[in-house]
Tab-separated table of C-alpha atoms and ligand atoms in Angstrom:
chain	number	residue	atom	x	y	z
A	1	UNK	CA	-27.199	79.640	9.042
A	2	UNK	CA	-25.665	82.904	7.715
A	3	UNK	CA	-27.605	84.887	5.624
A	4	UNK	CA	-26.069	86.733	2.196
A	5	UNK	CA	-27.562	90.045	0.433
A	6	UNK	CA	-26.395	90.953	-3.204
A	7	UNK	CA	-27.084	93.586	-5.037
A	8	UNK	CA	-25.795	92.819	-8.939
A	9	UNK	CA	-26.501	96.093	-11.064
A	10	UNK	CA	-26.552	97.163	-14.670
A	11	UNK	CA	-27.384	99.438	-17.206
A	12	UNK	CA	-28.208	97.217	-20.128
A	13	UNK	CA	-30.175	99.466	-21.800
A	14	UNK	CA	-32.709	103.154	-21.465
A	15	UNK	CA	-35.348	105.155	-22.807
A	16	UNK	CA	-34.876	108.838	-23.366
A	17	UNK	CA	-31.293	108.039	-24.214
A	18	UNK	CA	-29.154	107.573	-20.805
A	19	UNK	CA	-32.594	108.250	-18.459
A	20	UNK	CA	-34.628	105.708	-17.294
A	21	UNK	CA	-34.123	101.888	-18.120
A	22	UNK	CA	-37.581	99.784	-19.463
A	23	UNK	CA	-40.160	98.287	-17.934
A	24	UNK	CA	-39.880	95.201	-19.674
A	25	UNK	CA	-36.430	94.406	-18.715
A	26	UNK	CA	-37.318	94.980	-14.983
A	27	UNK	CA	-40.101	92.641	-15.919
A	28	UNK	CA	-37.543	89.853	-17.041
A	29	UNK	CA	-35.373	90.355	-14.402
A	30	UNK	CA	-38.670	89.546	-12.145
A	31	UNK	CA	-39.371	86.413	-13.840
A	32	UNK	CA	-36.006	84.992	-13.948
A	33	UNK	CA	-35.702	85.873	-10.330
A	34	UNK	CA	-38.798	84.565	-9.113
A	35	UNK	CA	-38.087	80.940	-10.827
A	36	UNK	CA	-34.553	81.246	-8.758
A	37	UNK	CA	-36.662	81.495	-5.435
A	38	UNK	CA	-39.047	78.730	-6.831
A	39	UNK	CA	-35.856	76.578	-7.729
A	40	UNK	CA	-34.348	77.654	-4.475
A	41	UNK	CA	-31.293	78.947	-5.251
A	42	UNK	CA	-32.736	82.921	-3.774
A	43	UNK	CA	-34.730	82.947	-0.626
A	44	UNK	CA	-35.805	86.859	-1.659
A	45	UNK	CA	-35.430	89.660	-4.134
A	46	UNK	CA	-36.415	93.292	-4.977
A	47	UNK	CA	-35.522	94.895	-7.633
A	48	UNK	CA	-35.450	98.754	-8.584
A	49	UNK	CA	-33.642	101.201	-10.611
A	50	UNK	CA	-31.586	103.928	-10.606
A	51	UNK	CA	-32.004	105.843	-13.961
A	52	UNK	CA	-30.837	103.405	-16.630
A	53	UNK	CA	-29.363	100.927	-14.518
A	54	UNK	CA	-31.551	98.165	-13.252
A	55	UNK	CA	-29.956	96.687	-9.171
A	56	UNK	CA	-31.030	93.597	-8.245
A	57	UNK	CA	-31.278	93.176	-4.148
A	58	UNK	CA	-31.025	89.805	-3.454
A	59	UNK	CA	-31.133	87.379	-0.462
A	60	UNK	CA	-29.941	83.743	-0.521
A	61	UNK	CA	-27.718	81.725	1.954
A	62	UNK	CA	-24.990	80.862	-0.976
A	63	UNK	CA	-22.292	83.000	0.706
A	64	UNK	CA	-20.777	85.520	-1.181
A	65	UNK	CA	-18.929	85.646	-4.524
A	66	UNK	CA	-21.341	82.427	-5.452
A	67	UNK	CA	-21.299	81.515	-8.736
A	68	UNK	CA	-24.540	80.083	-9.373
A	69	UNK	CA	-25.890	83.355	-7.879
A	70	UNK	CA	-23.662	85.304	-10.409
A	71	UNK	CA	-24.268	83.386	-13.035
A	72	UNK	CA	-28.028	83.851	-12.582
A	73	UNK	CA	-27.853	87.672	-12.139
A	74	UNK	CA	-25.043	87.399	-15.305
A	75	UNK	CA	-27.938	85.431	-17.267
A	76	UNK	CA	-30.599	87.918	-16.946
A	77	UNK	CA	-28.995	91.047	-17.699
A	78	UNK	CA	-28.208	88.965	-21.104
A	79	UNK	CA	-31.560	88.370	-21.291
A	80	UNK	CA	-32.371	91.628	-20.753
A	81	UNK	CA	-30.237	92.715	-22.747
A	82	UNK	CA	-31.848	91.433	-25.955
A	83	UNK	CA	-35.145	92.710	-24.831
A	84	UNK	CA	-33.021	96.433	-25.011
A	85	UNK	CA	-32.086	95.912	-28.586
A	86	UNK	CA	-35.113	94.431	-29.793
A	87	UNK	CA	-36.966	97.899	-28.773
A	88	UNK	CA	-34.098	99.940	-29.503
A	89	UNK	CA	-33.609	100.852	-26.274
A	90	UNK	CA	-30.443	102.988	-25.954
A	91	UNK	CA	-27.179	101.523	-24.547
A	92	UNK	CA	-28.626	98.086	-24.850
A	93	UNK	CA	-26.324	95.743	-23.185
A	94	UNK	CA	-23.699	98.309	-22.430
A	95	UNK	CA	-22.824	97.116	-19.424
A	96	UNK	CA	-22.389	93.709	-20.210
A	97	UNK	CA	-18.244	93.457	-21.883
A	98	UNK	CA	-18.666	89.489	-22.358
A	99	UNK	CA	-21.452	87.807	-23.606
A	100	UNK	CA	-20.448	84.139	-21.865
A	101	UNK	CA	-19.976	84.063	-18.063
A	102	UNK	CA	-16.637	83.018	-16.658
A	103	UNK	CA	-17.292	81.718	-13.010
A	104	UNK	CA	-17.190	85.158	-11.497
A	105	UNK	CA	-19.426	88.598	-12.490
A	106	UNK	CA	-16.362	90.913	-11.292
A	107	UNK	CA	-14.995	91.525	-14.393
A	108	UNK	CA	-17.857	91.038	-16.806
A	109	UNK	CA	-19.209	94.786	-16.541
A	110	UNK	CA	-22.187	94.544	-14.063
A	111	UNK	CA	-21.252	96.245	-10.173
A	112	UNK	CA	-21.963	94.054	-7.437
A	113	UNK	CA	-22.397	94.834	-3.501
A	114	UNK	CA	-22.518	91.494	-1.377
A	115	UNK	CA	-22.244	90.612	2.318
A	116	UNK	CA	-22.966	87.626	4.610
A	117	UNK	CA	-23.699	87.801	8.341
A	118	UNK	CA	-25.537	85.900	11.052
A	119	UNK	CA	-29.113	87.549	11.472
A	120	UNK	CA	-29.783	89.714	14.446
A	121	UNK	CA	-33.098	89.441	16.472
A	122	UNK	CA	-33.646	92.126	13.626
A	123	UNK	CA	-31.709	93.277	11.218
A	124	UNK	CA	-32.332	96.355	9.180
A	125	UNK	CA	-30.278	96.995	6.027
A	126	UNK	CA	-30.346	100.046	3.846
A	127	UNK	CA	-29.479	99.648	-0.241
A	128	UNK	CA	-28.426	102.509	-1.709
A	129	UNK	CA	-28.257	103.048	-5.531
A	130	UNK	CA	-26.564	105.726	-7.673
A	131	UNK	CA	-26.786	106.801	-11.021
A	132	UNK	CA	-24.878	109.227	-13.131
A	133	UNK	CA	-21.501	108.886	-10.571
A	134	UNK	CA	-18.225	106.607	-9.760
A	135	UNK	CA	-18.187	104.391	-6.097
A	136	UNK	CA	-15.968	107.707	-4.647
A	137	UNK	CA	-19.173	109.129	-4.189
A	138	UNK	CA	-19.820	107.223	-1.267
A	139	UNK	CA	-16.355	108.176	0.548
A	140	UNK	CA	-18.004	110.946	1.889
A	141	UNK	CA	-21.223	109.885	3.269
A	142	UNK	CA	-19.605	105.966	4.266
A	143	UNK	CA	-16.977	108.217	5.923
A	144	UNK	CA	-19.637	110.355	7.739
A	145	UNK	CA	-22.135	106.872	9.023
A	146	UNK	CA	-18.863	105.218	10.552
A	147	UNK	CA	-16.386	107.643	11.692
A	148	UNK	CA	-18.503	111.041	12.087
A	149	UNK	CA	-19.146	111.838	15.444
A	150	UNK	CA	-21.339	115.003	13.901
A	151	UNK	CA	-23.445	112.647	11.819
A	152	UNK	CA	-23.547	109.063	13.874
A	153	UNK	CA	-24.844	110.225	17.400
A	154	UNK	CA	-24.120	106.755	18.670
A	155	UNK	CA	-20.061	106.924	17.719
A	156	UNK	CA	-20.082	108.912	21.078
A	157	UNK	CA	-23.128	107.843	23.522
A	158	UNK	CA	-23.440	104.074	22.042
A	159	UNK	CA	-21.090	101.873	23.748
A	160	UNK	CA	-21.742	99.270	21.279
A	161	UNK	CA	-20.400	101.616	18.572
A	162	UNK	CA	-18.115	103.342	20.485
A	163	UNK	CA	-14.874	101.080	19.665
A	164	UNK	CA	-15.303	102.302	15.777
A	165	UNK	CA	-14.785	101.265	12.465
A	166	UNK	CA	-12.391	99.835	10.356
A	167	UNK	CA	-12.409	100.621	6.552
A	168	UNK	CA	-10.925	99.149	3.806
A	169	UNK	CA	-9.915	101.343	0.799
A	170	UNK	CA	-8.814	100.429	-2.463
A	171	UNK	CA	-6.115	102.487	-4.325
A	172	UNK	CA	-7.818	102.216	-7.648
A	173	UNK	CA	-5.365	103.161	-9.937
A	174	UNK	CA	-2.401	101.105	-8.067
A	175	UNK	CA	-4.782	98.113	-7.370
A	176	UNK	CA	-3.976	98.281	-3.852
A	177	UNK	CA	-5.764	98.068	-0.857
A	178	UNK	CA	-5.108	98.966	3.001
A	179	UNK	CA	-7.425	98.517	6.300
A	180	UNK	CA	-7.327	101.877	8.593
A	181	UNK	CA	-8.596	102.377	12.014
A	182	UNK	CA	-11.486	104.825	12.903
A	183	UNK	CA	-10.866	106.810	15.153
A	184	UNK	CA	-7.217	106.560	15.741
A	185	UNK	CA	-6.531	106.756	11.888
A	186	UNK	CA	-8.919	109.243	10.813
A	187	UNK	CA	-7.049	111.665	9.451
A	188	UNK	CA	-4.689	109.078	7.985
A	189	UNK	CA	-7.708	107.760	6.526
A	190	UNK	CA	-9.154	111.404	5.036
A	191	UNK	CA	-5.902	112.112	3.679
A	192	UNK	CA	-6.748	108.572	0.860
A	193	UNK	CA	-10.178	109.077	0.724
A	194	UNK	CA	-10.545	113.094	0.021
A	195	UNK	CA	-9.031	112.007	-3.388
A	196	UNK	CA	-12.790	110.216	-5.009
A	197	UNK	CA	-10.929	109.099	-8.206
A	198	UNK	CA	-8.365	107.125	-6.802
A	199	UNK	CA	-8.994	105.921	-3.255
A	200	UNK	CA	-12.683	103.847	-2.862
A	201	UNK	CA	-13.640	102.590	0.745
A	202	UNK	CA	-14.761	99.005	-0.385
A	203	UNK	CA	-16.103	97.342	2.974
A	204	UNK	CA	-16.724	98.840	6.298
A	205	UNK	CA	-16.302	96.222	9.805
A	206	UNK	CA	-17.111	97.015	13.818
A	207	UNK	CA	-13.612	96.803	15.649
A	208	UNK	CA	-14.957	95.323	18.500
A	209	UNK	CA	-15.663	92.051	16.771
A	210	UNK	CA	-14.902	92.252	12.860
A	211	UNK	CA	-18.318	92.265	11.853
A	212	UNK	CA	-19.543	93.528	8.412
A	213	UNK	CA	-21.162	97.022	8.599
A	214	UNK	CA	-20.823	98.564	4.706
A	215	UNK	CA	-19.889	96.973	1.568
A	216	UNK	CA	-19.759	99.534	-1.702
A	217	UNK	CA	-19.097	98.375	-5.033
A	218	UNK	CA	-16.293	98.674	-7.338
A	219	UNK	CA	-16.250	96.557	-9.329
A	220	UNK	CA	-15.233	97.871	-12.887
A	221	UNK	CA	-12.726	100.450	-11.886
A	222	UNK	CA	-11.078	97.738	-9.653
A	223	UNK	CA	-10.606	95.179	-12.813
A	224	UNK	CA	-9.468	98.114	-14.723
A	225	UNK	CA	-7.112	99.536	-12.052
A	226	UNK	CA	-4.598	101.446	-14.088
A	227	UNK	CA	-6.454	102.739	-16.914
A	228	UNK	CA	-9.365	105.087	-16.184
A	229	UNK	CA	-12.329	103.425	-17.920
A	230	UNK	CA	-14.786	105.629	-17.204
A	231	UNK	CA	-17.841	106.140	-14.158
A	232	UNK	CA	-19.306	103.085	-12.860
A	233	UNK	CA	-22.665	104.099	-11.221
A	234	UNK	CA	-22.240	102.673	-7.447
A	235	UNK	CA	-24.613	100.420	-4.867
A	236	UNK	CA	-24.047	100.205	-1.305
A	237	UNK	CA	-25.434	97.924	1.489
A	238	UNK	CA	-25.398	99.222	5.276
A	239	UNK	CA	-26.248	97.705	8.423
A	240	UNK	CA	-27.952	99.601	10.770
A	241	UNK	CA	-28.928	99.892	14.356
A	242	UNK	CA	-28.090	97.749	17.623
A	243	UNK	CA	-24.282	98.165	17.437
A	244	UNK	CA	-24.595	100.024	13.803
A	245	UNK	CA	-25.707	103.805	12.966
A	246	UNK	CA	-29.135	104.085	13.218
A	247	UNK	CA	-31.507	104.140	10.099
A	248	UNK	CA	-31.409	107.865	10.253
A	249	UNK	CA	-27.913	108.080	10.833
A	250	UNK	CA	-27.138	106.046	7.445
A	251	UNK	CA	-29.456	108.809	5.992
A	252	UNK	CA	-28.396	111.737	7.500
A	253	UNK	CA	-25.023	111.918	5.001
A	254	UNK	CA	-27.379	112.516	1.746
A	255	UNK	CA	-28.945	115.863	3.662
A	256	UNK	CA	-25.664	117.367	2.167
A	257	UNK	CA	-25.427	117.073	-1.126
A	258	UNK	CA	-22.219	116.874	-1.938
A	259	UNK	CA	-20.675	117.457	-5.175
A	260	UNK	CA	-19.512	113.917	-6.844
A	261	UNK	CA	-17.554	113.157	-10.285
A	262	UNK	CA	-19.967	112.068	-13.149
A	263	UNK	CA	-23.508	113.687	-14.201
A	264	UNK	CA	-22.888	114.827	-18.207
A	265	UNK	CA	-20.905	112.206	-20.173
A	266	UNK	CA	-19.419	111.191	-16.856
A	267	UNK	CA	-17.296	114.111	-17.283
A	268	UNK	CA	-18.518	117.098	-14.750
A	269	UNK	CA	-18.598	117.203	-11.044
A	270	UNK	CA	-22.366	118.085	-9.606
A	271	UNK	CA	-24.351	117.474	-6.635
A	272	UNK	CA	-25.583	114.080	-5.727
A	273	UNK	CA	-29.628	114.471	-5.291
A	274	UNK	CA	-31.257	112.160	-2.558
A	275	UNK	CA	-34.426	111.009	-4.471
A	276	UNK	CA	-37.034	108.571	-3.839
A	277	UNK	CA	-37.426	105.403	-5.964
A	278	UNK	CA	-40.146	107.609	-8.546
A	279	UNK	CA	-37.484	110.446	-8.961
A	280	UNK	CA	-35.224	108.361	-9.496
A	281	UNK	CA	-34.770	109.724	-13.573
A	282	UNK	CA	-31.356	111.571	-14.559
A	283	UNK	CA	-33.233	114.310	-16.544
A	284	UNK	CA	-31.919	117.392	-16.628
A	285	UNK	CA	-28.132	117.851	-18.330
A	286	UNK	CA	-28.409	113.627	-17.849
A	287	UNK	CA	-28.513	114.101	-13.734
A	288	UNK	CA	-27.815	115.772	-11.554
A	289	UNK	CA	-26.167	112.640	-10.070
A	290	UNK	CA	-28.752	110.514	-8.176
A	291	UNK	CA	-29.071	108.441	-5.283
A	292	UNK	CA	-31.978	106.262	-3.796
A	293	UNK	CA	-32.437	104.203	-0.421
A	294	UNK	CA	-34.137	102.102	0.652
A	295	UNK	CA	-34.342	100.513	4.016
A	296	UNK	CA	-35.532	96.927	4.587
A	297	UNK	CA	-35.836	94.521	7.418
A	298	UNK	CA	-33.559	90.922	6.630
A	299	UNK	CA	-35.902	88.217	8.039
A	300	UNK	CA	-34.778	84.640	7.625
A	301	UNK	CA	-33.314	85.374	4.354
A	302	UNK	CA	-35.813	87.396	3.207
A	303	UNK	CA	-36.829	91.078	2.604
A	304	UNK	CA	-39.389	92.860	4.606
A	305	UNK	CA	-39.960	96.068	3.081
A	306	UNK	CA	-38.521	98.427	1.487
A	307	UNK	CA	-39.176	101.984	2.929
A	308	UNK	CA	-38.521	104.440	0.526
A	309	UNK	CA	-36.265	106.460	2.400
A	310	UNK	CA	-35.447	109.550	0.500
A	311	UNK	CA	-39.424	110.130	-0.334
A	312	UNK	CA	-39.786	112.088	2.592
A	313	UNK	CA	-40.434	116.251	3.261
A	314	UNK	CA	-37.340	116.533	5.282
A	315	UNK	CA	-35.461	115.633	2.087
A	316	UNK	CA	-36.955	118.386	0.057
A	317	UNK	CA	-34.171	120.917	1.409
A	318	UNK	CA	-31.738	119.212	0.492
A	319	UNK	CA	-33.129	118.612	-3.116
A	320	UNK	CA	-33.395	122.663	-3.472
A	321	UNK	CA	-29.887	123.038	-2.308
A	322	UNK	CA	-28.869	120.183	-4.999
A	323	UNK	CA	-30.484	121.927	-7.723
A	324	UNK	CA	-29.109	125.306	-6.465
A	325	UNK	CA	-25.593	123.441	-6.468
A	326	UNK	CA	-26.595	122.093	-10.434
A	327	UNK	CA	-27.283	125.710	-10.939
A	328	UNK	CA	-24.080	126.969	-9.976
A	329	UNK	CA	-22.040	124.656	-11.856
A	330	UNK	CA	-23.698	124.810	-14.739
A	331	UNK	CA	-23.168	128.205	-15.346
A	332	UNK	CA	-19.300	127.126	-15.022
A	333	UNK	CA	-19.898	125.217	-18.829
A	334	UNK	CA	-17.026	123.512	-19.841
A	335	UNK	CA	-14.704	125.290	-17.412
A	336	UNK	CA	-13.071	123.154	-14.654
A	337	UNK	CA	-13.885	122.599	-11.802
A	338	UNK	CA	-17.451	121.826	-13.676
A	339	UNK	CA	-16.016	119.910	-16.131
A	340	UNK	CA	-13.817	117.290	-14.842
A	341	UNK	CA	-9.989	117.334	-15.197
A	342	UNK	CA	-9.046	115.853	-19.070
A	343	UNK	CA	-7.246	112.834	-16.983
A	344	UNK	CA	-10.340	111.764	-15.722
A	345	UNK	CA	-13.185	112.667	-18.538
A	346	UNK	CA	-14.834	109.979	-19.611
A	347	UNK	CA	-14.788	111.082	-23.230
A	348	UNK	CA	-11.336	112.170	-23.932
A	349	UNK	CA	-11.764	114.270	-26.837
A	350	UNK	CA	-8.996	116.992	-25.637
A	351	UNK	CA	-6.094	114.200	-26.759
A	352	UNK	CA	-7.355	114.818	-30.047
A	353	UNK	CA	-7.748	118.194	-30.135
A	354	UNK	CA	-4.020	118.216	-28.445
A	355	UNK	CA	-2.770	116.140	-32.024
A	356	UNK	CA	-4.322	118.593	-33.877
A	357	UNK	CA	-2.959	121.399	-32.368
A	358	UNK	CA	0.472	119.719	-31.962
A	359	UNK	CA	2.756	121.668	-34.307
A	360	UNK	CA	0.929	125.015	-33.979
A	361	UNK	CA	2.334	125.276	-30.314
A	362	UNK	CA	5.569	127.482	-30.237
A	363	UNK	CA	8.505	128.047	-27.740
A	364	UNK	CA	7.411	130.857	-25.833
B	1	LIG	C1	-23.109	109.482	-18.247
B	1	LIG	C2	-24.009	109.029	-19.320
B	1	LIG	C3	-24.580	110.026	-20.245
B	1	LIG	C4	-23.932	109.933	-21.617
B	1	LIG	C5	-24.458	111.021	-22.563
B	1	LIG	C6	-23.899	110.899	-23.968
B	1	LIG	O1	-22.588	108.412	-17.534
B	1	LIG	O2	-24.263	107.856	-19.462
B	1	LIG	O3	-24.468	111.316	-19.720
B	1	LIG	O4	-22.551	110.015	-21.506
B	1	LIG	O5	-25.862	110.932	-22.665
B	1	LIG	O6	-24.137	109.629	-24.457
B	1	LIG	P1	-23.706	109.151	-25.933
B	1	LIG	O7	-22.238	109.362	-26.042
B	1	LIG	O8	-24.091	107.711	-25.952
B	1	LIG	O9	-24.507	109.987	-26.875
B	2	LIG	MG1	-26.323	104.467	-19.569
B	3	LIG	MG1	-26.231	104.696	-15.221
């Protein structure tokens, strides 16, 4: 029997404005989830947070895009949801853009990772949860676990990875998608994803035999394709070793931290900071951007673990050089490239100014 992860994630509501979602909703989203393994619909679950949005990792053998699953995860955010606004927490139920669910959760506001696969002898998978950024922030380090011969060791001395990676991108504003080759259509595949804002690799598979290796999600910028709707904080699930990076090379990427579109009113580019689970608070100018990971061990459908991955000394470096990176372009202020370009601010208030400014501009 195949076995599926989820991850369904949502910001449905914070304390400290946009920081740190509540205890109490976490707590809900535990007791819903537990009755689901009682009932038998999940075998497993953890759940954490990322800031203010709450990701539910989940393991069942429903396959993926299953509704009941959905419609459970859908549920509980609701519920959660009305926990937020009874305490005033801020955003409350932000993420949620429908308040009935419709067969699917693409489409109703929460991001959602999934992917099904026949269990390994043992099978470690890594979840990896941002706040404060859009799903191009994982181009870069995705890129760098499957097609990096710098990062991933084994793309050169592994014959079991040695064949590459495929990876499916999705042209975001077109609402397109294509499949390119690794290596043979690297740069091909550099020249799409460079561009964060418009080109999103969406699933990762081995060559040698199709299987699943990556899944991202993006989900809200893919309904929306078209319009830019704003940041959609991302989640990502990686298999690792035996024919897959290693742990450490699905790690290794975050020892850069590289600068990603988001942070302040999901309108300023900044560095994305490897944290562990209890860092994992957007404080300072709302970020910088975050990202957690944790590694866990799939057993029969259920989750042995997690290791906090990021809570380590040898990711203390490259937490200075993210806040020496913050520094930097903060002191740029509302100048590009700090602040984002106006076409892809999430708070457009430059049209306005524009109207108001429209019939003081002269011929030159
Ligand atoms: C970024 C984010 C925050 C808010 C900021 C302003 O994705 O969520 O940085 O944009 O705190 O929030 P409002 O407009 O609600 O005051
Ligand atoms: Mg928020
Ligand atoms: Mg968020």
């Amino acid at each position: 029997m195949k076995t599926t992860v989820s991850i369904i994630k949502a910001d449905i509501g914070s304390v400290g404005g946009h920081a740190v979602t509540h205890q109490a909703l976490k707590d809900k989203c535990n007791e819903n989830l537990s009755k689901a393994v009682e009932d038998g619909l999940l075998s497993d679950f953890y759940i954490t947070n990322c800031g203010d949005d709450i990701d539910m990792i989940m393991t069942h053998t429903n396959g993926v895009d299953n509704t009941e699953v959905h419609e459970l995860a859908f549920n509980t955010f609701m519920e959660g949801a009305e926990i937020a606004k009874g305490l005033k927490l801020y955003g409350a139920g932000q993420d949620l853009l429908s308040d009935t669910f419709s067969g699917n959760i693409k489409g109703m506001g929460p991001g959602s990772a999934e992917m099904e696969f026949e269990e390994r002898g043992a099978d470690p998978v890594f979840a990896y949860c941002c706040d404060k950024t859009e799903p191009g922030a994982f181009n870069l380090p995705i890129f760098k676990m499957f097609a990096d011969p710098f990062n991933t060791a084994g793309l050169v001395i592994d014959p079991k990875l040695h064949g590459g990676f495929e990876f499916e991108v999705y042209d975001v504003i077109e609402n397109k998608k294509v499949t390119l080759a690794c290596p043979d259509e690297m740069y091909d595949l550099l020249a799409l994803i460079g561009s964060t804002g418009r080109y999103v690799i969406k699933n990762v598979y081995r060559r040698s035999d199709g299987e699943i290796a990556a899944t991202i999600s993006t989900d809200r910028l893919n309904l929306m394709a078209g319009k830019y709707i704003g940041k959609d904080d991302p989640v990502a699930l990686v298999r690792a070793q035996s024919g897959f990076p290693a742990g450490g090379e699905t790690t290794e990427p975050f020892s850069f931290p590289h600068l990603v579109s988001g942070w302040m009113r999901g309108s300023h580019n900044g560095p994305l900071m490897p944290v562990a689970e209890s860092d994992a608070r957007p404080v300072r100018f709302d970020g910088p951007p975050r990202v957690l990971g944790l590694g866990f061990q799939v057993c029969n459908a259920k989750l042995v673990g997690p290791i906090d991955m990021f809570a380590d000394p040898a990711f203390d470096e490259a937490r200075k050089t993210a806040t020496l990176a913050a520094n930097y372009m903060r002191r740029h202020g509302p100048f590009e490239p700090h602040r984002l370009p106006s076409e892809e601010m999430e708070y457009t208030s430059l049209p306005g100014v524009m109207e108001k400014l429209e019939g003081r501009f002269e011929d030159m």
